[in-house]
Coordinates of C-alpha atoms (C1' of nucleotides) in Angstrom, one line a residue:
Chain Z
M1 CA -53.4 48.9 8.2
R2 CA -56.4 46.6 8.2
S3 CA -58.0 48.0 5.1
N4 CA -60.9 45.6 5.3
P5 CA -63.2 47.9 7.3
D6 CA -65.8 45.3 8.1
N7 CA -64.5 41.9 7.6
M8 CA -61.9 41.2 10.2
K9 CA -58.2 40.7 10.8
T10 CA -55.7 38.1 10.0
E11 CA -53.4 38.2 13.1
K12 CA -54.2 37.3 16.6
V13 CA -55.8 39.6 19.2
S14 CA -54.8 39.4 22.8
E15 CA -57.4 38.7 25.4
L16 CA -56.5 42.0 27.1
T17 CA -57.8 43.6 23.9
T18 CA -61.0 41.7 23.7
N19 CA -61.7 42.5 27.4
R20 CA -61.2 46.2 26.5
L21 CA -63.5 46.0 23.5
S22 CA -66.2 44.8 25.9
I23 CA -65.6 47.8 28.1
Y24 CA -65.7 50.2 25.1
L25 CA -69.0 48.6 24.1
R26 CA -70.4 49.1 27.6
C27 CA -69.4 52.8 27.4
L28 CA -71.0 53.2 24.0
N29 CA -74.2 51.6 25.3
E30 CA -74.4 54.2 28.0
L31 CA -73.7 57.1 25.7
A32 CA -76.3 55.8 23.3
V33 CA -78.9 56.0 26.1
F34 CA -78.1 59.6 26.5
K35 CA -78.3 60.1 22.7
V36 CA -74.7 61.3 22.5
K37 CA -73.8 61.3 18.8
T38 CA -70.0 61.2 18.9
V39 CA -67.2 60.5 21.3
S40 CA -63.5 61.0 21.3
S41 CA -61.0 58.4 22.3
Q42 CA -59.8 60.8 25.0
A43 CA -63.3 61.1 26.5
M44 CA -63.6 57.3 26.7
A45 CA -60.1 57.0 28.1
D46 CA -60.9 59.5 30.9
Q47 CA -63.9 57.5 31.9
F48 CA -61.9 54.3 32.4
N49 CA -58.5 55.6 33.2
L50 CA -57.1 54.1 30.0
N51 CA -54.8 55.7 27.5
S52 CA -56.4 57.2 24.5
A53 CA -53.8 55.8 22.1
Q54 CA -54.6 52.3 23.3
I55 CA -58.3 52.8 22.5
R56 CA -57.5 54.1 19.1
K57 CA -55.1 51.2 18.4
D58 CA -57.6 48.6 19.6
L59 CA -60.3 50.0 17.4
A60 CA -58.1 50.8 14.4
Y61 CA -57.0 47.2 14.3
F62 CA -60.5 46.2 13.1
G63 CA -61.0 49.0 10.7
E64 CA -61.1 52.8 10.3
F65 CA -64.1 53.6 12.4
G66 CA -63.2 57.1 13.5
V67 CA -63.3 60.4 11.8
R68 CA -60.4 62.8 12.3
G69 CA -61.3 66.0 14.0
V70 CA -64.6 64.5 15.1
G71 CA -64.1 61.3 17.0
Y72 CA -66.2 58.1 16.7
Y73 CA -69.9 58.0 15.9
V74 CA -71.4 56.3 18.9
E75 CA -74.1 54.3 17.2
D76 CA -71.8 53.3 14.3
L77 CA -69.0 52.2 16.5
R78 CA -71.4 50.4 18.7
Q79 CA -72.7 48.4 15.8
H80 CA -69.2 47.6 14.7
L81 CA -68.2 46.4 18.2
M82 CA -71.3 44.2 18.5
K83 CA -70.3 42.6 15.2
I84 CA -66.7 42.1 16.2
L85 CA -67.6 40.6 19.5
G86 CA -70.1 38.3 17.8
L87 CA -73.1 39.8 19.7
T88 CA -75.4 40.4 16.8
E89 CA -77.1 37.1 17.4
K90 CA -78.0 35.4 20.6
R91 CA -75.6 32.9 22.0
R92 CA -77.1 29.8 23.6
V93 CA -75.7 29.1 27.0
A94 CA -75.9 26.1 29.4
I95 CA -75.0 25.9 33.0
V96 CA -73.6 22.8 34.5
G97 CA -73.8 22.5 38.3
L98 CA -76.9 24.1 40.0
G99 CA -75.4 24.7 43.5
N100 CA -75.5 28.1 45.0
L101 CA -73.4 29.7 42.3
G102 CA -75.0 27.9 39.3
T103 CA -78.5 28.8 40.6
A104 CA -77.6 32.4 41.1
L105 CA -76.2 32.6 37.6
A106 CA -79.3 30.9 36.2
N107 CA -81.5 33.6 37.8
Y108 CA -79.1 36.4 37.1
Q109 CA -80.5 39.1 34.9
G110 CA -77.4 41.0 34.2
F111 CA -76.1 39.1 31.2
S112 CA -75.4 41.6 28.4
H113 CA -78.7 42.9 27.4
N114 CA -79.9 40.1 25.2
S115 CA -76.9 38.6 23.6
F116 CA -76.8 35.6 25.8
E117 CA -79.7 33.2 26.5
I118 CA -79.5 30.4 29.1
V119 CA -81.3 27.5 27.5
A120 CA -80.3 24.5 29.6
L121 CA -79.3 23.6 33.1
F122 CA -77.6 20.4 34.4
D123 CA -76.9 18.8 37.7
V124 CA -75.8 15.4 38.8
D125 CA -78.0 15.3 41.8
P126 CA -81.2 13.3 40.9
E127 CA -83.0 15.3 43.6
K128 CA -82.6 18.4 41.6
A129 CA -83.5 16.9 38.2
G130 CA -86.9 18.0 37.1
K131 CA -87.0 21.1 39.3
K132 CA -87.4 24.4 37.7
T133 CA -85.7 27.7 38.3
R134 CA -87.5 30.9 38.7
A135 CA -87.4 31.5 35.0
G136 CA -89.1 28.2 34.5
L137 CA -86.2 26.3 33.0
E138 CA -86.0 22.7 34.0
I139 CA -82.8 21.1 35.5
Q140 CA -81.7 18.1 33.6
D141 CA -79.4 15.2 34.5
T142 CA -75.8 15.8 33.7
R143 CA -75.7 12.4 32.0
N144 CA -77.5 13.8 29.0
V145 CA -75.3 16.8 28.7
G146 CA -73.7 15.9 25.4
E147 CA -76.9 15.0 23.7
I148 CA -78.8 18.0 24.8
I149 CA -75.9 20.4 23.9
R150 CA -76.0 19.1 20.4
R151 CA -79.8 19.2 20.1
E152 CA -80.0 22.7 21.6
S153 CA -77.1 24.1 19.6
I154 CA -75.4 25.3 22.8
E155 CA -72.2 27.3 22.2
I156 CA -71.2 28.4 25.6
V157 CA -71.1 26.3 28.8
I158 CA -70.7 27.7 32.3
I159 CA -69.1 25.2 34.6
A160 CA -70.2 25.7 38.2
V161 CA -69.5 22.3 39.6
P162 CA -67.0 21.4 42.4
A163 CA -63.3 21.4 41.4
T164 CA -63.1 17.6 41.3
A165 CA -65.9 17.3 38.7
A166 CA -64.9 20.2 36.4
E167 CA -62.4 18.4 34.2
K168 CA -64.9 15.7 33.3
V169 CA -67.6 18.2 32.5
L170 CA -65.1 20.0 30.2
E171 CA -64.4 16.8 28.4
E172 CA -68.0 16.0 27.9
V173 CA -69.1 19.3 26.6
T174 CA -66.0 19.5 24.4
D175 CA -66.9 16.2 22.9
A176 CA -70.3 17.7 22.2
G177 CA -68.7 20.4 20.2
V178 CA -68.6 23.3 22.7
R179 CA -65.7 25.6 22.1
A180 CA -66.3 28.3 24.8
V181 CA -66.4 27.6 28.5
L182 CA -66.7 29.9 31.5
N183 CA -65.2 28.0 34.5
F184 CA -66.1 28.9 38.1
A185 CA -64.5 25.8 39.5
P186 CA -61.3 26.6 41.4
V187 CA -59.1 24.4 39.3
H188 CA -56.9 24.7 36.2
L189 CA -58.5 23.0 33.2
N190 CA -56.6 21.9 30.1
P191 CA -58.8 22.5 27.2
R192 CA -58.1 20.9 23.8
P193 CA -56.8 23.0 21.0
G194 CA -59.6 25.2 19.6
V195 CA -61.4 25.4 22.9
K196 CA -61.4 28.5 25.0
V197 CA -61.7 28.4 28.8
K198 CA -62.2 31.6 30.8
N199 CA -61.7 31.2 34.5
V200 CA -63.5 33.1 37.3
D201 CA -61.7 32.1 40.4
L202 CA -63.0 33.6 43.6
T203 CA -60.3 32.2 45.8
I204 CA -57.6 33.8 43.7
S205 CA -59.4 37.1 43.8
L206 CA -59.8 37.0 47.6
E207 CA -56.3 35.8 48.3
S208 CA -54.9 38.5 46.0
L209 CA -56.9 41.1 48.0
S210 CA -55.5 39.5 51.2
Y211 CA -52.0 40.0 49.9
F212 CA -52.6 43.7 49.5
L213 CA -54.0 43.9 53.0
A214 CA -50.9 42.2 54.3
N215 CA -48.6 44.3 52.3
P216 CA -50.0 47.8 52.4
S217 CA -46.8 49.6 51.5
D218 CA -46.7 47.5 48.3
E219 CA -47.7 48.7 44.9
A220 CA -46.0 51.6 43.4
V221 CA -47.2 55.0 44.6
N222 CA -48.0 56.7 41.3
V223 CA -49.1 53.8 39.1
H224 CA -52.5 55.3 39.8
Y225 CA -55.6 53.4 39.0
R226 CA -54.6 53.4 35.3
E227 CA -55.1 49.8 34.5
F228 CA -58.5 48.3 34.2
L229 CA -59.8 44.8 33.8
R230 CA -57.1 42.3 33.0
Q231 CA -59.7 39.8 33.8
D232 CA -58.5 36.3 33.5
T233 CA -56.8 35.7 30.1
S234 CA -57.3 32.1 30.9
S235 CA -56.4 28.8 29.5
N236 CA -56.8 28.5 25.9
G237 CA -56.4 25.5 23.7
A238 CA -55.7 27.8 20.8
G239 CA -55.5 26.6 17.2
G240 CA -57.0 27.6 13.9
D241 CA -59.6 25.1 12.7
Chain L
M1 CA -31.5 39.2 46.3
R2 CA -34.2 39.6 48.9
S3 CA -32.1 38.4 51.8
N4 CA -34.8 38.9 54.3
P5 CA -36.1 35.4 54.2
D6 CA -39.2 35.9 56.2
N7 CA -40.0 39.5 56.3
M8 CA -41.0 40.8 52.9
K9 CA -39.9 42.9 50.0
T10 CA -39.5 46.6 49.3
E11 CA -40.5 47.0 45.7
K12 CA -43.9 46.4 44.1
V13 CA -45.4 43.1 43.1
S14 CA -47.6 42.8 40.1
E15 CA -51.1 41.4 40.5
L16 CA -50.2 38.8 38.0
T17 CA -47.7 37.6 40.5
T18 CA -50.0 37.6 43.4
N19 CA -52.6 35.6 41.4
R20 CA -49.9 33.1 40.6
L21 CA -48.9 32.8 44.3
S22 CA -52.4 31.9 45.0
I23 CA -52.2 29.1 42.4
Y24 CA -49.0 27.8 43.8
L25 CA -50.6 27.7 47.2
R26 CA -53.5 25.7 45.9
C27 CA -51.0 23.3 44.3
L28 CA -49.1 22.9 47.5
N29 CA -52.3 22.3 49.4
E30 CA -53.1 19.4 47.2
L31 CA -49.6 18.0 47.5
A32 CA -49.8 18.3 51.2
V33 CA -52.9 16.1 51.2
F34 CA -51.0 13.4 49.5
K35 CA -48.1 13.8 52.0
V36 CA -45.7 14.7 49.2
K37 CA -42.5 16.1 50.9
T38 CA -40.8 18.1 48.1
V39 CA -41.7 19.5 44.7
S40 CA -39.7 21.1 41.9
S41 CA -40.6 24.2 40.1
Q42 CA -40.7 22.1 36.9
A43 CA -43.3 19.7 38.4
M44 CA -45.5 22.6 39.4
A45 CA -45.0 24.3 36.1
D46 CA -46.2 21.1 34.3
Q47 CA -49.3 21.0 36.2
F48 CA -50.4 24.5 35.3
N49 CA -48.7 25.0 32.0
L50 CA -46.5 27.7 33.4
N51 CA -42.8 28.2 32.9
S52 CA -40.6 26.9 35.7
A53 CA -38.4 30.0 35.7
Q54 CA -41.4 32.1 36.4
I55 CA -42.3 30.1 39.4
R56 CA -38.8 30.3 40.7
K57 CA -38.6 34.0 40.1
D58 CA -42.0 34.6 41.8
L59 CA -40.9 32.7 44.8
A60 CA -37.3 33.9 45.0
Y61 CA -38.6 37.4 45.2
F62 CA -39.8 36.8 48.7
G63 CA -36.9 34.8 50.0
E64 CA -34.8 31.7 49.3
F65 CA -37.3 29.0 49.9
G66 CA -35.9 26.4 47.7
V67 CA -33.0 23.9 48.0
R68 CA -30.8 23.4 45.0
G69 CA -30.8 19.9 43.8
V70 CA -33.9 19.1 45.8
G71 CA -36.7 21.6 45.1
Y72 CA -39.1 23.1 47.6
Y73 CA -40.3 21.5 50.8
V74 CA -44.0 21.4 50.3
E75 CA -45.0 22.2 53.9
D76 CA -42.4 24.8 54.4
L77 CA -43.3 26.7 51.2
R78 CA -46.9 26.4 52.0
Q79 CA -46.4 28.1 55.3
H80 CA -44.4 30.8 53.6
L81 CA -47.0 31.4 51.0
M82 CA -49.8 31.6 53.6
K83 CA -47.8 34.2 55.4
I84 CA -47.0 36.2 52.3
L85 CA -50.6 36.1 51.2
G86 CA -51.7 37.2 54.6
L87 CA -53.8 34.0 55.2
T88 CA -52.5 33.0 58.6
E89 CA -55.4 34.8 60.3
K90 CA -59.0 34.9 59.2
R91 CA -60.1 37.9 57.2
R92 CA -63.5 39.3 58.0
V93 CA -65.7 39.8 55.0
A94 CA -69.0 41.6 54.3
I95 CA -71.3 41.3 51.3
V96 CA -73.3 44.2 50.2
G97 CA -76.2 43.4 47.9
L98 CA -78.1 40.2 48.6
G99 CA -79.6 39.6 45.2
N100 CA -79.0 36.3 43.4
L101 CA -75.3 36.6 43.3
G102 CA -74.8 38.0 46.8
T103 CA -77.0 35.3 48.3
A104 CA -75.1 32.6 46.4
L105 CA -71.8 34.0 47.7
A106 CA -73.2 34.2 51.2
N107 CA -74.0 30.5 51.1
Y108 CA -70.9 29.5 49.1
Q109 CA -68.6 27.1 50.9
G110 CA -65.7 27.3 48.6
F111 CA -63.9 30.2 50.1
S112 CA -60.3 29.3 50.8
H113 CA -60.5 26.7 53.5
N114 CA -60.8 29.0 56.5
S115 CA -59.0 32.1 55.7
F116 CA -62.1 34.2 55.0
E117 CA -65.1 34.5 57.1
I118 CA -68.3 36.2 56.1
V119 CA -69.5 38.1 59.1
A120 CA -72.0 40.7 57.7
L121 CA -74.6 41.0 55.0
F122 CA -76.3 44.2 53.7
D123 CA -79.1 45.1 51.4
V124 CA -81.1 48.2 50.8
D125 CA -84.4 46.4 50.4
P126 CA -86.2 46.7 53.8
E127 CA -88.1 43.5 52.8
K128 CA -84.8 41.6 53.1
A129 CA -83.6 43.2 56.3
G130 CA -83.8 40.9 59.2
K131 CA -84.0 37.7 57.1
K132 CA -81.3 35.2 57.7
T133 CA -79.2 33.2 55.2
R134 CA -78.8 29.5 55.4
A135 CA -75.8 30.0 57.7
G136 CA -77.9 32.0 60.1
L137 CA -76.4 35.3 59.3
E138 CA -78.9 38.2 59.4
I139 CA -79.2 40.7 56.5
Q140 CA -78.8 44.3 57.7
D141 CA -79.9 47.6 56.2
T142 CA -77.3 49.1 54.0
R143 CA -77.8 52.4 55.8
N144 CA -75.7 51.0 58.7
V145 CA -72.9 49.7 56.6
G146 CA -70.2 52.1 57.8
E147 CA -71.0 51.7 61.5
I148 CA -71.1 47.9 61.3
I149 CA -68.0 47.6 59.3
R150 CA -66.1 49.5 61.9
R151 CA -67.7 47.6 64.8
E152 CA -67.0 44.2 63.2
S153 CA -63.5 45.1 62.0
I154 CA -64.4 44.1 58.4
E155 CA -61.4 44.2 56.1
I156 CA -62.9 43.0 52.8
V157 CA -66.2 44.0 51.2
I158 CA -67.8 42.1 48.3
I159 CA -70.0 44.4 46.2
A160 CA -72.9 42.6 44.6
V161 CA -75.3 45.5 44.0
P162 CA -76.5 46.8 40.6
A163 CA -74.0 48.8 38.6
T164 CA -75.7 52.1 39.4
A165 CA -75.3 51.6 43.2
A166 CA -71.8 50.3 43.3
E167 CA -69.9 53.6 43.4
K168 CA -71.8 54.8 46.4
V169 CA -71.2 51.6 48.2
L170 CA -67.5 51.8 47.5
E171 CA -67.4 55.3 48.9
E172 CA -69.2 54.3 52.1
V173 CA -67.1 51.3 52.8
T174 CA -64.0 53.2 52.0
D175 CA -65.0 55.9 54.5
A176 CA -65.4 53.2 57.0
G177 CA -61.8 52.1 56.5
V178 CA -62.1 49.2 54.1
R179 CA -59.1 48.9 51.8
A180 CA -60.0 45.7 49.8
V181 CA -63.0 45.3 47.6
L182 CA -64.2 42.6 45.3
N183 CA -66.6 44.1 42.9
F184 CA -69.1 42.1 40.9
A185 CA -71.0 45.1 39.6
P186 CA -70.4 45.5 35.9
V187 CA -69.0 49.0 36.2
H188 CA -65.6 50.6 36.5
L189 CA -65.0 51.9 40.0
N190 CA -62.5 54.6 40.9
P191 CA -61.0 53.7 44.3
R192 CA -59.1 56.2 46.4
P193 CA -55.4 55.8 46.8
G194 CA -54.6 52.9 49.1
V195 CA -57.8 51.1 48.3
K196 CA -57.7 47.9 46.1
V197 CA -60.6 46.9 44.0
K198 CA -60.7 43.6 42.1
N199 CA -63.3 43.2 39.5
V200 CA -65.2 40.1 38.5
D201 CA -67.2 41.0 35.4
L202 CA -69.3 38.3 33.9
T203 CA -70.3 40.4 31.0
I204 CA -66.7 40.9 29.9
S205 CA -66.0 37.2 30.4
L206 CA -68.9 36.2 28.3
E207 CA -68.4 38.7 25.6
S208 CA -64.8 37.7 25.3
L209 CA -65.8 34.1 24.8
S210 CA -68.3 35.3 22.2
Y211 CA -65.4 37.1 20.4
F212 CA -63.5 33.8 20.2
L213 CA -66.6 32.0 18.9
A214 CA -67.0 34.7 16.3
N215 CA -63.3 34.6 15.3
P216 CA -62.3 31.0 15.4
S217 CA -59.3 31.4 13.1
D218 CA -58.0 33.9 15.6
E219 CA -55.4 33.3 18.3
A220 CA -52.0 32.1 17.2
V221 CA -51.9 28.4 16.5
N222 CA -49.0 27.4 18.8
V223 CA -49.3 29.7 21.7
H224 CA -50.7 26.6 23.4
Y225 CA -52.5 26.8 26.6
R226 CA -49.4 28.2 28.3
E227 CA -50.9 31.2 30.0
F228 CA -53.0 30.8 33.1
L229 CA -55.0 33.1 35.2
R230 CA -54.5 36.7 34.4
Q231 CA -57.6 37.2 36.4
D232 CA -58.6 40.8 36.6
T233 CA -55.7 43.1 37.6
S234 CA -58.3 45.6 38.4
S235 CA -58.5 49.1 39.4
N236 CA -56.2 50.0 42.2
G237 CA -55.9 53.2 44.1
A238 CA -52.3 52.5 44.9
G239 CA -50.3 54.4 47.4
G240 CA -48.1 53.8 50.4
D241 CA -49.9 54.3 53.6
Chain N
dA1 C1' -27.1 14.9 39.0
dA2 C1' -30.6 17.7 40.0
dT3 C1' -32.5 21.9 40.8
dT4 C1' -32.5 26.6 42.4
dG5 C1' -31.7 31.7 41.7
dT6 C1' -30.9 35.1 38.4
dG7 C1' -28.7 38.2 34.6
dA8 C1' -29.6 38.6 29.8
dA9 C1' -32.6 38.0 25.9
dT10 C1' -37.0 38.0 24.3
dT11 C1' -41.6 38.8 23.7
dC12 C1' -45.6 41.2 24.6
dC13 C1' -48.1 45.4 25.8
dT14 C1' -48.6 50.3 26.5
dT15 C1' -47.6 55.0 25.7
dC16 C1' -45.6 58.8 23.1
dA17 C1' -45.6 61.8 19.6
dC18 C1' -46.7 63.3 15.3
dA19 C1' -48.2 63.1 10.4
dG20 C1' -52.5 63.2 8.1
dC21 C1' -57.2 64.4 7.7
dC22 C1' -61.6 66.7 8.6
Chain H
dG1 C1' -58.2 73.2 16.0
dG2 C1' -59.3 68.8 17.1
dC3 C1' -58.9 64.2 16.7
dT4 C1' -57.7 59.8 14.4
dG5 C1' -54.3 56.2 13.0
dT6 C1' -49.8 54.6 13.6
dG7 C1' -44.5 54.0 13.6
dA8 C1' -41.2 54.3 17.0
dA9 C1' -40.0 54.3 21.8
dG10 C1' -40.5 52.6 26.2
dG11 C1' -41.8 49.5 29.8
dA12 C1' -43.4 45.1 31.7
dA13 C1' -43.7 40.3 31.9
dT14 C1' -41.9 36.0 30.4
dT15 C1' -38.5 32.8 29.1
dC16 C1' -33.8 31.4 28.3
dA17 C1' -29.8 29.7 29.8
dC18 C1' -26.3 29.0 33.0
dA19 C1' -23.5 29.6 37.2
dA20 C1' -24.2 28.3 42.0
dT21 C1' -25.3 25.0 45.4
dT22 C1' -26.7 20.8 47.6

DNA sequence: AATTGTGAATTCCTTCACAGCC
DNA sequence: GGCTGTGAAGGAATTCACAATT
């Protein structure tokens, strides 16, 4: 039993769990909009085809947030999850690589309500340097990435450069103190200990879909849609500090 | 033992496995460029911080592709993987939702060499209808999505619409016979049996990174970077045909 | 000697099932 | 009665370790 209802755990939490926490939070956000006061683990489980015990376990690990016979107070749990996921203050984000994807991400509204703020953009192409995105943010030369990351206290870097350039970018931003990276380049990166890399690899996603098209009889018949996002669970240079 | 060296399995293959097959293929593609003739499971494992037994198991499931004492013939295994992943012929892809992300994807070059071809684009916005992307492909009205999917023999649909519109799009394309969907909308979709949905959820990825920033002491110290892409493993309406 | 293919062992994750509480 | 929190059971995925093969 955690017994430290607000102040965190001592063991390790799997990335499958953190992904689910994010899903629970999304669910609670929706319920909050409709002014729903409480919700049971079963109700949430139904919505996402998860198992209710899993939800309870995931949550119970961080504290006793529920009330027996009642369920979870939506607003209360929402606050707890925000805290656990480190979303109570804005995280400053930079994008490296302003090609199609990088540009789309720079203009994308959909980042979690207001927990993430894109504050810097980088590209090697001198043609692009100086240009501004729709939001009015200026593209800077990748050469200065380290310096600016420090100056701007950037915590998360999104890598959207070609595969061949990704490793070098990772090194540079890691040198500048960044410990969290979202990598869109279709390449395996080897982060140093203490640095977390999450990968979004469109080729893998598409090829995996292609496999299922090529093997329609595959996949057990009654596994149902049960499972949800096992998104990534990426490379991670682990390590306590 | 599979014993049917070319013609497929009878059980189910996990999505973790298909993701890895895709990684192996990428590795082989690189080796092929350098005219490397053979490769051992250990050599591949080193490159991606995987376990060599896992690679051998993954491959052995589909046939006996290796040669004891030698390893795997790069070109031979590459062909086998292409076949297994269904990449020997082009798969026709449509994108629904031409906002920032959809547009970026429409212009993106990086799709696996030439196994995927984007042949149709859709958006609800009548302003956008008729406009062409850089590649010269015209954006069509979402109303006609079913008809065009059938006419164009589209097999894979990329959903890049807002969360609220995604479920409806899924229904429509499923009605039109699509069985593979890549969903970028931050929402859980419930596909019918026999339809595969892979999710790419940027909010979950970022929030998961945020968790690790908020909990630096977390994550066991010597798990090392071992694990690689557990990308998604999404919703799946399973089912034999 | 090197390296695959694979049963057995292990580790990790999920689900069950129920005691405990409201 | 309804629902949480959780130990125990079950299942899945990974890794070990070695016999089989070239």
